[in-house]
């Protein structure tokens, strides 16, 4: 180390050596400047701070220091003159000095004149250099972070507040003032003043919440209405967290966010939805109920039959489907007119309904034809008393328009699951049995003969072949990619089942899945799909590819009482990390049939790490309440709207409405049916970024997926497959 001439007397030498030791240990650069000659003397550390040795900087003059200053900091040397003129006692600046490697380091340069001539002019000055680069960098990062935070708060209209309960001081961030249309110079915030601006109902809520925070240490997260200091009404979200000490609150803090725009959109949507629901209610009644009798029509009957079949599978009960036709009704119309005939049908409908149990369904499907759905039966014989009551109710003499009328009825009945047909076939079978009842003398019921029915035999054979295909591992999954249109990133694939038929080749699901829709075999296939998807996720992971897979779950499978138990069993065969890449898709229509059950199932699946999508959204009758209760992550817009959006403005408007609705409930939207580049452009302009369809890729076997991924990454472009 280059020795710096001592300014102390000899009897202080020992102390100086100790001081020198401390200076070296502290990493302080020391300098000694002869102001008259310009000669500069310094220690090793002074040179090391800027990357040199002492020898490299010799001969050292004032310029050795000043020429290494950052140009923007040179103006700070003017402080030297003030120090020389005794205006300031010490010279003290923070400046950047150029390092030997070319970058700049921050130094805290301090000094003091220790000798002056007889005229008071400075002769000698000593001081120190301290490397403060880390501190300055931290300060700069803090400044940038603070600026980013302020900008983010402005964009999000999000402010903060803090109340020190020990001092009573309430602090607002700049954005909190801005939300209230004021500033610190205009408004002195206090708890009482803040509460007074809330609207009456909101004031009551926030007052109670603050009371709970102060007395019970309970935080809150509320959406309320308030006025700004300028009288403008706004919607706000305000939260509070409580800091405790010895069981008592000492600090409250939270956010204050302007959510006026979001709430305005939500209210408009709710109003629109209310009007739509009213219209839908009227349309739904006309679409689901018979205008003459007020009984369920064929549409609603089909829906209730589906539910009854699903419940039958879950509970292992029997469902009776009874087809009722009035004997000789034409004579009433011919003899007494249609108005009397219509009134007679209404009274007969009421009589038949009264003969059924509460919970059973009576439907008028046309003319003088009715269908009764009698479910939750333990035995076939349990339905016989109900069928007899229905025959007796029709045979009762009725007074219609001052005329006494009486007819009989013929009833045909079939039983599920003994007759394992779909709803339409069950009605046809009951209809066939009804004609047998008429041929046998009327005023009676007849049970459908399953053994003699060719259609039933055909379906039984079809189910046998599908079951054999499952056993022989003839099914496989094809995969259709899902893409983010903004980044062209593939964020997952949808698994779609195919049957490698030994004679007919590869069969699409529409050619075999309808046969198992109402059969337990459909559940076995559903479990196979889930297992196959998880196995493929695991295989791709081992190959270094992280590709989420979504699978479709049928309504009957989802509502099965053992669904979660069986799902857990399948998941147990694979690591937990793979579960997060499995997504389940359910039809919107199936979700709405039993909203409480479906919501419960989704929540239980979420706890297992699985995500849910609502498929074919827009084709059902969803309301805001349904969406609020379904904890799904994605809405998939029904492809019929997407395909026609380029030609049909109504479809485009529906898509826009779904996108806005999804924003309110923090749901992501996926558009199905994207077939052309123009579809992609339109969806992007509407704010829908996630898509799948033939324009991106058709479903493909697993052997082609990774090659397609590589091709897409090198050239991500949509193709026109509209023809």
XYZ file of C-alpha atoms in Angstrom:
723
model
C 0.000 0.000 0.000
C 1.280 3.476 -0.909
C 1.868 5.425 2.241
C -0.029 8.663 2.673
C 1.930 11.384 4.451
C 0.687 11.682 7.996
C -0.925 14.901 9.128
C -0.343 13.902 12.700
C 2.626 14.467 15.043
C 5.071 11.688 15.925
C 3.493 10.996 19.283
C 0.320 10.008 17.395
C 2.044 7.406 15.201
C 0.748 4.371 17.090
C -2.792 5.665 16.844
C -2.305 6.256 13.123
C -1.237 2.665 12.572
C -4.345 1.470 14.351
C -6.464 3.819 12.235
C -4.801 2.526 9.085
C -5.707 -1.033 10.096
C -9.337 -0.064 10.614
C -9.466 1.768 7.256
C -8.097 -1.255 5.414
C -10.504 -3.584 7.167
C -13.439 -1.357 6.236
C -12.454 -1.295 2.561
C -12.165 2.490 2.499
C -10.060 4.208 -0.131
C -8.031 7.096 1.309
C -6.615 10.003 -0.700
C -4.354 12.990 -0.018
C -4.366 15.871 -2.525
C -1.800 18.678 -2.695
C -4.030 21.380 -4.063
C -1.160 23.679 -5.043
C 0.839 21.099 -7.049
C -2.054 18.857 -8.058
C -0.223 15.778 -6.739
C -2.592 13.024 -5.592
C -1.596 10.279 -3.196
C -3.898 7.337 -2.334
C -3.945 3.874 -0.845
C -4.374 0.516 -2.584
C -8.110 0.380 -1.932
C -8.703 3.719 -3.659
C -7.226 2.260 -6.836
C -8.904 -1.144 -6.424
C -12.358 0.435 -6.356
C -11.937 1.399 -10.026
C -10.037 -1.760 -10.977
C -6.407 -0.566 -10.930
C -3.247 -0.947 -8.891
C -1.560 2.131 -7.433
C 1.335 1.731 -9.865
C -0.960 1.761 -12.905
C -2.269 5.200 -11.944
C 1.129 6.860 -11.420
C 2.044 9.638 -11.728
C -1.199 10.619 -10.004
C -2.654 14.103 -10.326
C -6.083 15.620 -9.749
C -6.929 14.626 -13.329
C -6.387 11.000 -12.361
C -9.606 11.367 -10.407
C -11.574 13.918 -12.403
C -11.082 12.355 -15.848
C -12.599 9.088 -14.588
C -15.792 10.775 -13.389
C -19.013 10.122 -15.261
C -19.725 13.201 -17.455
C -23.128 13.697 -15.820
C -21.519 13.767 -12.369
C -18.708 16.207 -13.120
C -20.948 19.114 -12.199
C -20.864 17.839 -8.637
C -17.213 18.908 -8.378
C -18.487 22.503 -8.148
C -19.069 21.690 -4.508
C -15.269 21.833 -4.124
C -15.323 25.597 -4.669
C -17.931 26.037 -1.951
C -15.762 23.970 0.380
C -12.650 25.944 -0.556
C -14.596 29.171 0.125
C -15.607 27.758 3.511
C -19.300 27.738 2.564
C -19.550 24.065 3.515
C -17.480 22.322 6.154
C -17.058 19.002 4.297
C -16.900 17.976 0.662
C -19.298 15.019 0.248
C -20.719 13.690 -3.054
C -21.939 10.428 -4.596
C -20.593 10.035 -8.129
C -19.882 7.408 -10.757
C -16.300 6.584 -11.688
C -15.249 4.615 -14.727
C -13.855 1.188 -13.897
C -10.845 -0.233 -15.736
C -13.212 -2.728 -17.421
C -15.312 0.110 -18.853
C -18.358 0.103 -16.582
C -19.033 2.659 -13.856
C -19.032 2.167 -10.099
C -20.649 4.413 -7.541
C -18.381 5.976 -4.912
C -19.086 8.120 -1.903
C -16.338 10.741 -2.076
C -15.743 12.693 1.161
C -13.022 15.185 1.976
C -11.876 18.185 3.989
C -9.200 20.909 3.595
C -6.631 20.340 6.336
C -4.093 23.053 5.380
C -4.535 26.576 4.074
C -1.984 29.310 3.271
C -1.780 32.662 4.964
C -4.496 34.001 2.665
C -6.823 31.141 3.539
C -6.479 29.386 0.200
C -6.490 25.559 0.366
C -3.068 23.854 0.265
C -3.867 20.277 1.195
C -7.041 18.185 1.277
C -7.583 14.617 2.438
C -10.572 12.309 2.210
C -12.000 8.884 1.484
C -13.651 6.871 -1.265
C -16.235 4.233 -0.368
C -17.691 1.833 -2.944
C -21.486 2.243 -2.673
C -22.380 0.522 -5.965
C -24.498 -2.198 -4.320
C -26.453 0.324 -2.319
C -27.072 2.547 -5.351
C -28.139 -0.444 -7.457
C -30.552 -1.518 -4.742
C -31.918 2.020 -4.556
C -32.340 2.092 -8.317
C -34.127 -1.256 -8.321
C -36.342 -0.021 -5.510
C -37.122 3.144 -7.474
C -37.953 1.177 -10.621
C -40.080 -1.254 -8.605
C -41.867 1.636 -6.973
C -42.497 3.245 -10.355
C -43.764 -0.027 -11.789
C -45.984 -0.503 -8.755
C -47.412 2.991 -9.147
C -48.006 2.449 -12.863
C -49.600 -0.934 -12.201
C -51.861 0.570 -9.555
C -52.954 3.287 -11.986
C -53.729 0.757 -14.700
C -55.603 -1.548 -12.307
C -57.211 1.385 -10.472
C -55.824 -0.248 -7.331
C -54.765 1.681 -4.262
C -53.653 0.712 -0.799
C -54.242 1.870 2.757
C -52.792 1.248 6.208
C -54.075 2.162 9.659
C -51.657 2.139 12.619
C -53.916 1.457 15.588
C -51.217 2.470 18.072
C -50.803 5.967 16.624
C -54.164 6.322 14.892
C -52.432 7.366 11.638
C -54.169 6.387 8.393
C -52.017 6.189 5.257
C -53.342 6.227 1.666
C -51.300 5.512 -1.456
C -51.409 7.990 -4.343
C -53.833 5.821 -6.298
C -56.248 5.657 -3.348
C -56.393 9.459 -3.379
C -56.843 9.367 -7.152
C -59.754 6.891 -6.889
C -61.444 9.332 -4.494
C -60.894 12.261 -6.917
C -58.594 14.058 -4.490
C -54.968 14.447 -3.375
C -53.074 14.730 -0.061
C -53.159 18.523 -0.259
C -56.953 18.579 -0.502
C -58.023 15.750 1.763
C -56.818 14.430 5.100
C -57.998 10.797 5.275
C -59.534 9.386 8.421
C -61.597 6.293 9.148
C -64.736 8.287 9.970
C -64.385 10.496 6.890
C -63.854 7.486 4.631
C -66.857 5.606 6.016
C -69.141 8.631 5.665
C -68.740 8.628 1.869
C -70.254 5.132 1.491
C -73.872 4.762 0.375
C -76.254 3.836 3.252
C -76.354 0.064 2.715
C -72.629 -0.099 2.021
C -71.921 2.151 5.009
C -73.719 -0.293 7.251
C -71.695 -3.202 5.847
C -68.280 -1.497 6.085
C -69.013 -0.222 9.590
C -69.793 -3.738 10.790
C -66.722 -5.114 8.990
C -64.437 -2.542 10.609
C -65.983 -3.280 13.981
C -65.229 -6.998 13.504
C -61.673 -6.182 12.450
C -61.046 -4.008 15.510
C -62.760 -6.195 18.078
C -62.487 -9.722 16.671
C -59.376 -9.468 14.443
C -61.451 -10.571 11.420
C -60.436 -9.257 7.991
C -62.788 -8.634 5.086
C -63.058 -8.511 1.284
C -66.073 -6.468 0.175
C -67.591 -4.941 -2.954
C -69.407 -1.719 -2.028
C -70.754 1.562 -3.394
C -69.325 4.900 -2.340
C -69.022 8.533 -3.397
C -65.753 10.255 -4.233
C -64.911 13.586 -2.602
C -66.318 15.234 -5.752
C -69.660 13.414 -5.422
C -69.111 10.846 -8.168
C -70.636 7.433 -7.356
C -68.265 4.498 -7.847
C -68.116 0.778 -7.121
C -65.120 -0.296 -5.069
C -63.530 -3.425 -3.755
C -61.969 -2.926 -0.332
C -60.088 -5.514 1.693
C -58.560 -5.640 5.148
C -55.973 -7.846 6.811
C -55.351 -7.603 10.545
C -51.945 -7.692 12.243
C -52.178 -8.863 15.842
C -49.958 -8.662 18.895
C -50.850 -10.458 22.113
C -54.274 -11.207 20.654
C -55.051 -7.556 19.923
C -55.024 -5.782 16.552
C -52.210 -3.265 16.080
C -52.433 -2.664 12.343
C -55.047 -2.831 9.585
C -54.035 -2.787 5.932
C -55.640 -3.550 2.608
C -56.441 -2.476 -0.910
C -58.956 -0.063 -2.364
C -59.875 -0.762 -5.991
C -62.174 1.051 -8.391
C -64.290 -1.703 -9.995
C -66.952 0.592 -11.459
C -66.342 -0.561 -15.029
C -66.436 -4.259 -14.161
C -69.600 -3.867 -12.065
C -71.229 -1.856 -14.836
C -70.568 -4.659 -17.302
C -71.805 -7.212 -14.787
C -75.020 -5.270 -14.164
C -75.642 -4.938 -17.894
C -75.050 -8.640 -18.334
C -77.310 -9.453 -15.392
C -80.015 -7.197 -16.784
C -79.597 -8.722 -20.227
C -79.549 -12.172 -18.706
C -82.698 -11.414 -16.681
C -84.490 -10.304 -19.821
C -83.168 -13.337 -21.643
C -84.254 -15.594 -18.806
C -87.734 -14.104 -18.896
C -87.851 -14.620 -22.629
C -86.282 -18.036 -22.241
C -88.807 -18.865 -19.551
C -91.660 -18.113 -21.912
C -89.900 -19.882 -24.758
C -88.920 -22.720 -22.471
C -92.533 -23.219 -21.407
C -93.744 -23.303 -24.980
C -90.766 -25.472 -25.932
C -91.236 -27.901 -23.047
C -94.929 -27.919 -22.171
C -98.092 -28.764 -24.037
C -100.111 -25.618 -24.726
C -103.480 -27.336 -24.205
C -102.994 -29.370 -21.026
C -99.921 -27.680 -19.499
C -98.287 -31.110 -19.236
C -94.664 -31.742 -20.278
C -94.325 -32.278 -24.031
C -92.086 -34.675 -25.931
C -88.973 -32.457 -25.494
C -89.219 -32.272 -21.724
C -90.192 -35.946 -21.545
C -86.951 -36.901 -23.332
C -84.949 -34.852 -20.843
C -86.664 -36.426 -17.841
C -86.285 -39.892 -19.307
C -82.548 -39.272 -19.585
C -82.425 -38.270 -15.923
C -84.542 -41.242 -14.885
C -82.250 -43.639 -16.754
C -79.138 -42.118 -15.149
C -80.750 -42.358 -11.717
C -81.784 -45.936 -12.464
C -78.172 -46.883 -13.160
C -76.941 -45.147 -10.014
C -79.579 -46.566 -7.704
C -80.207 -49.898 -9.468
C -83.939 -49.184 -9.729
C -86.487 -49.842 -12.513
C -88.138 -47.249 -14.766
C -91.521 -47.894 -16.392
C -92.415 -46.082 -19.620
C -96.172 -46.275 -20.270
C -97.787 -45.182 -23.579
C -101.469 -44.237 -23.115
C -103.944 -43.902 -25.984
C -107.642 -43.086 -25.510
C -110.048 -45.607 -27.018
C -112.551 -43.974 -29.404
C -111.625 -40.339 -28.756
C -112.432 -39.438 -32.388
C -116.151 -39.941 -31.708
C -116.113 -37.170 -29.076
C -114.652 -34.680 -31.551
C -117.043 -35.766 -34.262
C -120.143 -35.693 -32.001
C -119.469 -32.715 -29.723
C -116.883 -30.584 -31.516
C -113.209 -29.865 -30.995
C -113.699 -27.443 -28.103
C -115.411 -30.173 -26.083
C -112.742 -32.646 -27.174
C -109.989 -30.284 -26.001
C -111.658 -29.762 -22.636
C -112.066 -33.507 -22.273
C -108.334 -34.010 -22.959
C -107.486 -31.470 -20.247
C -109.658 -33.258 -17.683
C -108.316 -36.681 -18.671
C -104.781 -35.329 -18.337
C -105.572 -34.077 -14.831
C -107.095 -37.459 -13.909
C -104.091 -39.396 -15.213
C -101.654 -37.119 -13.393
C -103.558 -37.636 -10.151
C -103.263 -41.398 -10.583
C -99.459 -41.151 -10.660
C -97.177 -40.652 -7.680
C -95.525 -37.381 -6.807
C -92.311 -37.214 -8.809
C -93.602 -39.269 -11.741
C -94.025 -37.513 -15.093
C -97.090 -37.416 -17.350
C -96.540 -36.034 -20.833
C -98.910 -35.310 -23.707
C -97.052 -36.049 -26.921
C -99.858 -35.347 -29.389
C -103.590 -35.809 -30.038
C -105.020 -38.191 -27.465
C -101.629 -39.809 -26.722
C -99.927 -39.543 -23.345
C -96.734 -41.037 -21.909
C -96.220 -41.714 -18.214
C -92.705 -42.017 -16.792
C -92.734 -44.012 -13.542
C -89.287 -44.328 -11.989
C -87.595 -45.437 -8.793
C -89.364 -48.834 -8.828
C -87.921 -51.737 -6.842
C -89.852 -54.349 -8.862
C -91.974 -54.503 -12.000
C -94.985 -55.488 -9.924
C -94.731 -52.171 -8.050
C -95.933 -50.431 -11.241
C -99.024 -52.588 -11.722
C -101.171 -50.746 -9.168
C -100.237 -47.414 -10.796
C -101.112 -48.699 -14.294
C -104.462 -49.945 -12.963
C -105.180 -46.562 -11.343
C -104.518 -44.838 -14.677
C -106.972 -47.124 -16.499
C -109.603 -46.434 -13.840
C -109.000 -42.652 -13.948
C -109.736 -42.535 -17.685
C -112.809 -44.752 -17.375
C -114.382 -42.303 -14.910
C -117.358 -40.394 -16.303
C -116.489 -36.722 -16.774
C -118.798 -33.719 -17.224
C -117.541 -31.535 -20.049
C -119.522 -28.509 -21.272
C -122.687 -29.938 -19.631
C -122.133 -33.282 -21.385
C -121.312 -36.524 -19.571
C -118.503 -38.333 -21.348
C -116.690 -41.573 -20.684
C -113.973 -43.481 -22.545
C -111.422 -46.159 -21.834
C -107.685 -46.247 -22.507
C -105.156 -48.755 -23.829
C -101.707 -48.715 -22.235
C -98.438 -50.241 -23.418
C -95.506 -50.389 -21.019
C -91.819 -51.291 -21.163
C -89.248 -51.400 -18.376
C -85.700 -50.075 -18.219
C -83.082 -51.584 -17.763
C -84.740 -54.871 -18.816
C -85.347 -53.033 -22.068
C -81.953 -51.310 -22.334
C -82.938 -49.014 -25.225
C -82.518 -45.279 -25.529
C -85.441 -42.936 -24.689
C -86.852 -42.784 -28.234
C -86.780 -46.555 -28.580
C -88.376 -47.023 -25.172
C -91.328 -44.854 -26.254
C -91.625 -46.774 -29.531
C -91.594 -50.088 -27.677
C -94.300 -48.860 -25.274
C -96.289 -47.659 -28.311
C -96.013 -51.112 -29.899
C -97.223 -52.713 -26.672
C -100.160 -50.260 -26.580
C -101.383 -51.527 -29.976
C -101.304 -55.070 -28.634
C -103.478 -53.886 -25.702
C -105.999 -52.448 -28.199
C -105.983 -55.672 -30.227
C -106.624 -57.648 -27.039
C -109.835 -55.753 -26.253
C -108.809 -52.250 -25.044
C -109.172 -50.850 -21.493
C -106.088 -52.777 -20.404
C -102.314 -52.586 -20.395
C -99.774 -54.793 -22.116
C -96.046 -55.232 -21.412
C -93.620 -55.027 -24.314
C -92.116 -58.413 -25.243
C -88.369 -57.783 -25.318
C -87.438 -61.273 -26.509
C -89.460 -60.975 -29.726
C -88.280 -57.475 -30.696
C -85.759 -57.420 -33.547
C -84.501 -53.915 -32.706
C -83.699 -54.951 -29.154
C -81.875 -57.994 -30.432
C -79.876 -55.813 -32.814
C -78.930 -53.395 -30.035
C -77.979 -56.280 -27.750
C -75.660 -57.602 -30.451
C -74.222 -54.121 -30.999
C -73.443 -53.788 -27.290
C -71.852 -57.243 -27.307
C -69.504 -56.271 -30.150
C -68.536 -52.993 -28.470
C -67.849 -54.801 -25.191
C -65.705 -57.297 -27.118
C -63.833 -54.422 -28.777
C -63.066 -52.947 -25.366
C -61.817 -56.322 -24.150
C -59.664 -56.792 -27.282
C -58.132 -53.314 -26.989
C -59.547 -52.151 -30.330
C -60.089 -48.567 -29.171
C -57.506 -45.795 -29.456
C -57.358 -42.069 -28.810
C -56.822 -39.452 -31.483
C -55.714 -35.967 -30.438
C -56.747 -32.516 -31.662
C -54.451 -29.618 -30.652
C -55.658 -26.495 -28.838
C -53.714 -23.294 -29.615
C -53.290 -19.773 -28.206
C -53.847 -17.605 -31.291
C -51.774 -14.748 -29.822
C -48.573 -16.716 -29.304
C -49.274 -19.843 -31.413
C -48.359 -21.887 -28.342
C -50.059 -25.295 -28.144
C -51.513 -25.410 -24.632
C -53.073 -28.860 -24.837
C -54.915 -31.461 -26.900
C -58.396 -32.965 -26.758
C -58.594 -36.763 -26.745
C -61.224 -38.247 -29.079
C -61.959 -41.982 -29.131
C -61.791 -44.097 -32.314
C -62.667 -47.770 -32.898
C -60.205 -49.784 -34.978
C -62.905 -52.126 -36.243
C -61.411 -55.378 -37.570
C -63.688 -55.283 -40.654
C -64.886 -51.687 -41.109
C -61.610 -49.876 -40.345
C -61.343 -46.770 -38.129
C -64.814 -45.702 -36.912
C -65.694 -42.230 -35.624
C -67.396 -42.024 -32.183
C -70.764 -41.056 -33.720
C -70.960 -44.568 -35.198
C -70.775 -46.445 -31.890
C -71.015 -44.177 -28.821
C -74.802 -43.545 -29.161
C -75.339 -47.275 -28.639
C -73.715 -47.148 -25.181
C -75.047 -43.712 -24.153
C -77.599 -45.212 -21.757
C -75.728 -48.374 -20.873
C -73.207 -49.189 -18.156
C -70.786 -50.053 -20.967
C -70.571 -46.318 -21.687
C -69.125 -45.797 -18.203
C -66.542 -48.554 -18.758
C -65.457 -46.853 -21.987
C -65.291 -43.495 -20.182
C -62.954 -44.962 -17.548
C -60.845 -46.499 -20.321
C -60.480 -43.074 -21.959
C -59.361 -41.445 -18.680
C -56.816 -44.215 -18.070
C -55.489 -44.059 -21.644
C -55.123 -40.266 -21.470
C -53.151 -40.442 -18.209
C -50.895 -43.157 -19.646
C -50.174 -40.949 -22.671
C -49.447 -37.905 -20.483
C -46.967 -40.017 -18.534
C -45.312 -41.274 -21.724
C -44.988 -37.761 -23.173
C -43.520 -36.543 -19.882
C -40.875 -39.257 -20.052
C -40.040 -38.041 -23.577
C -39.698 -34.463 -22.314
C -43.041 -33.119 -23.560
C -45.529 -31.430 -21.235
C -48.848 -31.759 -23.104
C -52.141 -31.487 -21.149
C -54.977 -33.723 -22.401
C -58.713 -33.062 -22.069
C -61.223 -35.926 -22.201
C -65.001 -35.928 -22.561
C -67.139 -37.295 -19.726
C -70.688 -38.410 -20.585
C -73.622 -37.142 -18.480
C -74.431 -40.632 -17.192
C -70.765 -41.221 -16.251
C -70.448 -37.869 -14.450
C -73.618 -38.395 -12.415
C -72.709 -41.935 -11.398
C -72.430 -42.215 -7.621
C -69.090 -44.068 -7.898
C -67.568 -41.528 -10.325
C -65.129 -39.920 -7.844
C -64.203 -43.272 -6.264
C -63.403 -44.828 -9.652
C -61.545 -41.692 -10.766
C -59.357 -41.731 -7.646
C -58.549 -45.389 -8.310
C -57.367 -44.586 -11.844
C -55.401 -41.504 -10.730
C -53.706 -43.591 -8.047
C -51.828 -45.459 -10.781
C -50.047 -42.278 -11.893
C -47.860 -39.642 -10.161
C -49.595 -36.563 -8.756
C -47.696 -34.273 -11.152
C -49.499 -35.894 -14.087
C -52.967 -35.211 -12.633
C -52.557 -31.479 -13.302
C -52.330 -32.209 -17.035
C -55.700 -33.973 -17.146
C -58.761 -31.901 -17.948
C -62.360 -33.129 -17.984
C -64.945 -31.781 -20.435
C -68.681 -31.974 -19.765
C -71.572 -30.857 -21.928
C -73.325 -27.668 -20.864
C -76.670 -29.480 -21.064
C -75.522 -32.245 -18.704
C -74.139 -29.689 -16.239
C -77.518 -27.987 -15.974
C -79.574 -31.120 -15.312
C -78.330 -31.489 -11.767
C -76.388 -28.331 -10.993
C -75.833 -29.180 -7.328
C -74.423 -32.637 -8.073
C -72.248 -31.459 -10.968
C -70.876 -28.549 -8.933
C -69.988 -30.922 -6.094
C -68.251 -33.341 -8.476
C -66.234 -30.536 -10.101
C -65.056 -29.243 -6.718
C -63.967 -32.734 -5.663
C -62.073 -33.117 -8.947
C -60.421 -29.723 -8.433
C -59.113 -31.008 -5.105
C -57.547 -33.912 -7.007
C -55.691 -31.424 -9.224
C -57.998 -31.739 -12.249
C -59.459 -28.911 -14.347
C -62.906 -28.742 -15.949
C -64.317 -27.325 -19.181
C -67.954 -26.688 -20.045
C -68.274 -28.014 -23.611
C -70.629 -26.831 -26.393
C -71.401 -23.681 -24.399
C -74.202 -21.561 -25.839
C -76.287 -24.497 -27.012
C -78.026 -24.918 -23.639
C -79.930 -22.623 -21.278
C -77.184 -21.368 -18.954
C -77.779 -18.428 -16.658
C -75.437 -16.308 -14.558
C -76.416 -18.306 -11.480
C -75.396 -21.567 -13.158
C -72.005 -20.180 -14.182
C -71.418 -18.812 -10.710
C -72.054 -22.241 -9.179
C -69.903 -24.220 -11.620
C -66.207 -23.989 -10.615
C -64.901 -24.713 -14.128
C -61.843 -23.102 -15.726
C -62.836 -23.042 -19.410
C -65.925 -22.403 -21.529
C -65.816 -24.019 -24.973
C -67.993 -22.103 -27.447
C -70.156 -24.484 -29.460
C -68.618 -24.970 -32.902
C -71.894 -24.221 -34.704
C -71.581 -20.547 -33.678
C -67.887 -20.330 -34.604
C -68.226 -21.941 -38.034
C -71.015 -19.563 -39.081
C -69.689 -16.393 -37.420
C -68.198 -15.080 -40.673
C -71.613 -15.116 -42.349
C -74.078 -14.760 -39.484
C -73.922 -11.570 -37.372
C -76.156 -13.176 -34.736
C -73.639 -15.968 -34.197
C -70.869 -13.383 -33.962
C -72.888 -11.427 -31.380
C -73.487 -14.615 -29.380
C -69.743 -15.305 -29.316
C -69.053 -11.739 -28.159
C -71.650 -12.137 -25.399
C -70.109 -15.408 -24.218
C -66.645 -13.793 -24.120
C -67.896 -10.887 -22.002
C -69.823 -13.261 -19.752
C -66.690 -15.349 -19.220
C -64.714 -12.258 -18.163
C -67.175 -11.579 -15.357
C -66.650 -15.071 -13.940
C -62.881 -15.240 -14.666
C -63.356 -18.098 -17.118
C -61.148 -18.764 -20.136
C -62.873 -19.173 -23.489
C -61.967 -21.765 -26.137
C -63.529 -21.509 -29.591
C -64.224 -24.823 -31.347
C -64.770 -25.159 -35.088
C -61.964 -22.827 -36.268
C -61.647 -23.796 -39.938
C -59.989 -20.805 -41.653
C -57.406 -18.068 -40.981
C -60.294 -15.581 -41.101
C -61.936 -17.362 -38.172
C -58.715 -16.833 -36.206
C -58.563 -13.113 -37.045
C -62.197 -12.544 -36.082
C -61.804 -14.374 -32.779
C -58.692 -12.359 -31.913
C -60.541 -9.114 -32.637
C -63.345 -10.238 -30.310
C -60.914 -11.078 -27.496
C -61.092 -14.879 -27.806
C -57.527 -16.202 -27.913
C -57.815 -19.968 -27.403
C -59.008 -22.150 -30.264
C -59.188 -25.577 -31.857
C -60.558 -26.840 -35.132
C -59.703 -28.290 -38.532
C -58.029 -25.021 -39.561
C -55.397 -25.750 -36.914
C -55.340 -29.539 -37.138
C -57.695 -32.475 -37.509
C -57.707 -35.150 -34.790
C -54.671 -37.364 -35.355
C -53.308 -40.650 -33.982
C -50.664 -40.387 -31.281
C -47.937 -41.434 -33.745
C -48.354 -38.133 -35.617
C -48.707 -35.686 -32.704
C -45.023 -34.934 -32.019
C -44.236 -34.526 -35.739
C -47.169 -32.127 -36.055
C -45.916 -30.165 -33.035
C -42.490 -29.735 -34.622
C -44.047 -28.611 -37.920
C -46.340 -26.153 -36.129
C -43.485 -24.646 -34.101
C -41.499 -24.044 -37.305
C -44.455 -22.675 -39.257
C -47.515 -21.865 -37.097
C -50.277 -20.977 -39.556
C -53.965 -21.710 -39.941
C -55.141 -23.346 -43.148
C -58.473 -23.016 -44.936
C -60.541 -26.167 -44.417
C -63.951 -24.564 -44.884
C -64.765 -26.772 -47.880
